[in-house]
PDB file of C-alpha atoms in Angstrom:
ATOM      1  CA  MET A  12     -54.099  64.334  17.192  1.00 37.00           C
ATOM      2  CA  ALA A  13     -50.160  64.914  18.020  1.00 36.00           C
ATOM      3  CA  MET A  14     -51.390  65.645  22.078  1.00 35.00           C
ATOM      4  CA  GLU A  15     -53.758  61.630  21.914  1.00 36.00           C
ATOM      5  CA  GLU A  16     -50.680  59.902  20.105  1.00 33.00           C
ATOM      6  CA  THR A  17     -48.054  60.922  22.312  1.00 28.00           C
ATOM      7  CA  VAL A  18     -50.387  59.492  25.607  1.00 32.00           C
ATOM      8  CA  GLU A  19     -50.485  56.494  24.175  1.00 34.00           C
ATOM      9  CA  THR A  20     -47.016  55.990  23.139  1.00 32.00           C
ATOM     10  CA  SER A  21     -46.425  57.000  26.875  1.00 37.00           C
ATOM     11  CA  ALA A  22     -49.509  54.609  27.931  1.00 40.00           C
ATOM     12  CA  ALA A  23     -47.816  51.721  25.533  1.00 40.00           C
ATOM     13  CA  THR A  24     -43.782  52.770  26.749  1.00 37.00           C
ATOM     14  CA  ALA A  25     -45.530  52.612  30.806  1.00 39.00           C
ATOM     15  CA  THR A  26     -47.139  49.671  30.454  1.00 38.00           C
ATOM     16  CA  ALA A  27     -43.978  47.680  29.371  1.00 40.00           C
ATOM     17  CA  GLU A  28     -41.819  49.227  31.954  1.00 39.00           C
ATOM     18  CA  ALA A  29     -44.204  48.052  34.630  1.00 40.00           C
ATOM     19  CA  GLU A  30     -44.687  44.682  33.071  1.00 40.00           C
ATOM     20  CA  ALA A  31     -40.463  44.563  32.851  1.00 40.00           C
ATOM     21  CA  GLY A  32     -40.066  46.263  36.553  1.00 42.00           C
ATOM     22  CA  ALA A  33     -42.249  44.034  38.263  1.00 41.00           C
ATOM     23  CA  THR A  34     -39.961  42.232  40.065  1.00 40.00           C
ATOM     24  CA  GLU A  35     -36.865  44.175  42.143  1.00 43.00           C
ATOM     25  CA  THR A  36     -35.928  47.135  39.507  1.00 40.00           C
ATOM     26  CA  THR A  37     -38.308  49.802  41.162  1.00 42.00           C
ATOM     27  CA  GLN A  38     -38.923  48.692  45.454  1.00 44.00           C
ATOM     28  CA  LEU A  39     -37.428  45.296  47.479  1.00 47.00           C
ATOM     29  CA  GLU A  40     -39.968  42.551  47.673  1.00 44.00           C
ATOM     30  CA  THR A  41     -39.608  43.480  51.050  1.00 43.00           C
ATOM     31  CA  ALA A  42     -40.948  46.488  51.344  1.00 49.00           C
ATOM     32  CA  GLU A  43     -44.319  46.369  52.258  1.00 53.00           C
ATOM     33  CA  ALA A  44     -46.972  48.990  51.634  1.00 59.00           C
ATOM     34  CA  GLY A  45     -46.004  52.823  54.289  1.00 70.00           C
ATOM     35  CA  THR A  46     -42.293  51.507  54.579  1.00 84.00           C
ATOM     36  CA  ILE A  47     -40.524  54.536  53.660  1.00 92.00           C
ATOM     37  CA  THR A  48     -37.721  53.813  51.542  1.00 96.00           C
ATOM     38  CA  TYR A  49     -34.608  55.871  50.508  1.00 97.00           C
ATOM     39  CA  PRO A  50     -32.570  55.950  47.357  1.00 98.00           C
ATOM     40  CA  ILE A  51     -28.919  54.628  46.535  1.00 98.00           C
ATOM     41  CA  ALA A  52     -26.753  56.969  44.790  1.00 97.00           C
ATOM     42  CA  PRO A  53     -27.525  57.452  41.505  1.00 97.00           C
ATOM     43  CA  GLY A  54     -25.312  55.182  38.821  1.00 96.00           C
ATOM     44  CA  TYR A  55     -24.270  52.740  42.214  1.00 96.00           C
ATOM     45  CA  ARG A  56     -24.712  48.943  41.824  1.00 96.00           C
ATOM     46  CA  VAL A  57     -25.536  48.392  45.586  1.00 97.00           C
ATOM     47  CA  ASN A  58     -23.235  44.727  47.022  1.00 98.00           C
ATOM     48  CA  VAL A  59     -25.764  43.738  49.665  1.00 98.00           C
ATOM     49  CA  ARG A  60     -24.064  41.512  52.399  1.00 98.00           C
ATOM     50  CA  SER A  61     -24.398  39.143  55.343  1.00 98.00           C
ATOM     51  CA  GLY A  62     -22.735  41.785  58.248  1.00 98.00           C
ATOM     52  CA  PRO A  63     -21.601  45.465  58.575  1.00 98.00           C
ATOM     53  CA  SER A  64     -17.804  44.780  56.129  1.00 98.00           C
ATOM     54  CA  THR A  65     -17.179  44.908  53.308  1.00 97.00           C
ATOM     55  CA  THR A  66     -15.783  40.559  54.117  1.00 98.00           C
ATOM     56  CA  SER A  67     -19.111  39.789  54.937  1.00 98.00           C
ATOM     57  CA  LYS A  68     -20.672  37.794  52.618  1.00 98.00           C
ATOM     58  CA  LEU A  69     -22.423  38.978  48.785  1.00 98.00           C
ATOM     59  CA  ILE A  70     -25.589  38.442  48.427  1.00 97.00           C
ATOM     60  CA  LYS A  71     -26.899  40.000  45.954  1.00 97.00           C
ATOM     61  CA  VAL A  72     -26.073  42.988  44.068  1.00 98.00           C
ATOM     62  CA  LEU A  73     -28.530  45.833  44.032  1.00 97.00           C
ATOM     63  CA  PRO A  74     -29.831  47.917  40.045  1.00 96.00           C
ATOM     64  CA  TYR A  75     -30.071  50.906  39.254  1.00 96.00           C
ATOM     65  CA  ASP A  76     -32.382  53.657  40.825  1.00 93.00           C
ATOM     66  CA  ILE A  77     -33.296  50.739  43.896  1.00 97.00           C
ATOM     67  CA  ARG A  78     -35.205  52.007  47.187  1.00 97.00           C
ATOM     68  CA  VAL A  79     -34.673  50.565  49.579  1.00 98.00           C
ATOM     69  CA  PRO A  80     -36.445  50.087  53.523  1.00 97.00           C
ATOM     70  CA  ILE A  81     -34.058  50.513  55.771  1.00 97.00           C
ATOM     71  CA  ARG A  82     -35.189  48.229  59.195  1.00 96.00           C
ATOM     72  CA  CYS A  83     -32.122  49.573  61.195  1.00 97.00           C
ATOM     73  CA  GLN A  84     -28.639  50.472  61.570  1.00 98.00           C
ATOM     74  CA  ARG A  85     -25.622  49.692  63.505  1.00 98.00           C
ATOM     75  CA  ARG A  86     -21.793  50.493  63.147  1.00 98.00           C
ATOM     76  CA  GLY A  87     -19.235  48.625  60.473  1.00 98.00           C
ATOM     77  CA  GLN A  88     -16.543  48.775  58.597  1.00 98.00           C
ATOM     78  CA  LYS A  89     -15.902  52.414  57.561  1.00 98.00           C
ATOM     79  CA  ILE A  90     -17.314  53.338  53.674  1.00 97.00           C
ATOM     80  CA  SER A  91     -16.764  56.253  51.685  1.00 97.00           C
ATOM     81  CA  GLY A  92     -19.179  57.001  49.283  1.00 97.00           C
ATOM     82  CA  PRO A  93     -21.284  59.424  47.116  1.00 97.00           C
ATOM     83  CA  TYR A  94     -23.113  60.903  50.640  1.00 97.00           C
ATOM     84  CA  GLY A  95     -19.455  60.678  52.402  1.00 96.00           C
ATOM     85  CA  THR A  96     -17.403  58.671  54.858  1.00 97.00           C
ATOM     86  CA  THR A  97     -19.407  55.933  57.326  1.00 98.00           C
ATOM     87  CA  ASP A  98     -19.354  53.632  59.517  1.00 98.00           C
ATOM     88  CA  ILE A  99     -23.124  53.270  59.858  1.00 98.00           C
ATOM     89  CA  TRP A 100     -24.884  50.448  57.676  1.00 98.00           C
ATOM     90  CA  ASP A 101     -28.479  50.642  56.823  1.00 98.00           C
ATOM     91  CA  SER A 102     -30.309  46.419  57.291  1.00 98.00           C
ATOM     92  CA  ILE A 103     -32.742  46.727  54.520  1.00 98.00           C
ATOM     93  CA  ALA A 104     -33.645  42.828  55.116  1.00 97.00           C
ATOM     94  CA  PRO A 105     -32.818  40.168  57.484  1.00 96.00           C
ATOM     95  CA  GLY A 106     -29.545  39.372  57.532  1.00 97.00           C
ATOM     96  CA  GLN A 107     -28.750  42.091  54.528  1.00 98.00           C
ATOM     97  CA  TYR A 108     -26.982  44.982  55.000  1.00 98.00           C
ATOM     98  CA  VAL A 109     -25.303  47.986  52.486  1.00 98.00           C
ATOM     99  CA  SER A 110     -23.413  50.982  53.667  1.00 98.00           C
ATOM    100  CA  ASP A 111     -24.813  53.758  54.511  1.00 98.00           C
ATOM    101  CA  ALA A 112     -22.176  55.766  51.843  1.00 98.00           C
ATOM    102  CA  TYR A 113     -24.914  54.829  48.980  1.00 98.00           C
ATOM    103  CA  VAL A 114     -28.103  55.810  50.969  1.00 98.00           C
ATOM    104  CA  LYS A 115     -29.418  59.323  51.320  1.00 97.00           C
ATOM    105  CA  THR A 116     -31.182  59.011  54.038  1.00 96.00           C
ATOM    106  CA  GLY A 117     -30.062  63.167  54.515  1.00 94.00           C
ATOM    107  CA  SER A 118     -28.678  62.499  57.771  1.00 94.00           C
ATOM    108  CA  ASP A 119     -24.940  61.654  58.693  1.00 92.00           C
ATOM    109  CA  GLY A 120     -26.548  59.794  62.277  1.00 95.00           C
ATOM    110  CA  PHE A 121     -28.515  57.289  62.649  1.00 97.00           C
ATOM    111  CA  ILE A 122     -31.847  57.214  61.639  1.00 96.00           C
ATOM    112  CA  THR A 123     -33.929  54.390  62.802  1.00 96.00           C
ATOM    113  CA  VAL A 124     -33.671  51.769  65.355  1.00 96.00           C
ATOM    114  CA  VAL A 125     -30.001  49.853  66.746  1.00 96.00           C
ATOM    115  CA  CYS A 126     -30.193  46.224  65.625  1.00 96.00           C
ATOM    116  CA  ALA A 127     -30.229  43.357  67.753  1.00 88.00           C
ATOM    117  CA  GLY A 128     -26.885  41.934  68.969  1.00 73.00           C
TER     118      GLY A 128
END
């Protein structure tokens, strides 16, 4: 009986979390089904910029525990973060960049194509 109560509670909690997090908190809306996504460093809310530097316009701030797609990468301002110091910036959507120092890609170099332009 106790196990059933736990399952019911877990199902209710999962449903509530799914409804509450139906927007950006689990995946970026720009990520299509089957797109590979990478986790942002735990405990960080990362700034999304219009270009590969901290002086570029702030577009938005990502929520905690999100995963992002990486469309392409380019060099920019050198940033230090939980995954090292790098000048690589990841394009997560058109005109939206985050420093690779905050994205767990498993590599210190490029993992995809260089952004055009």
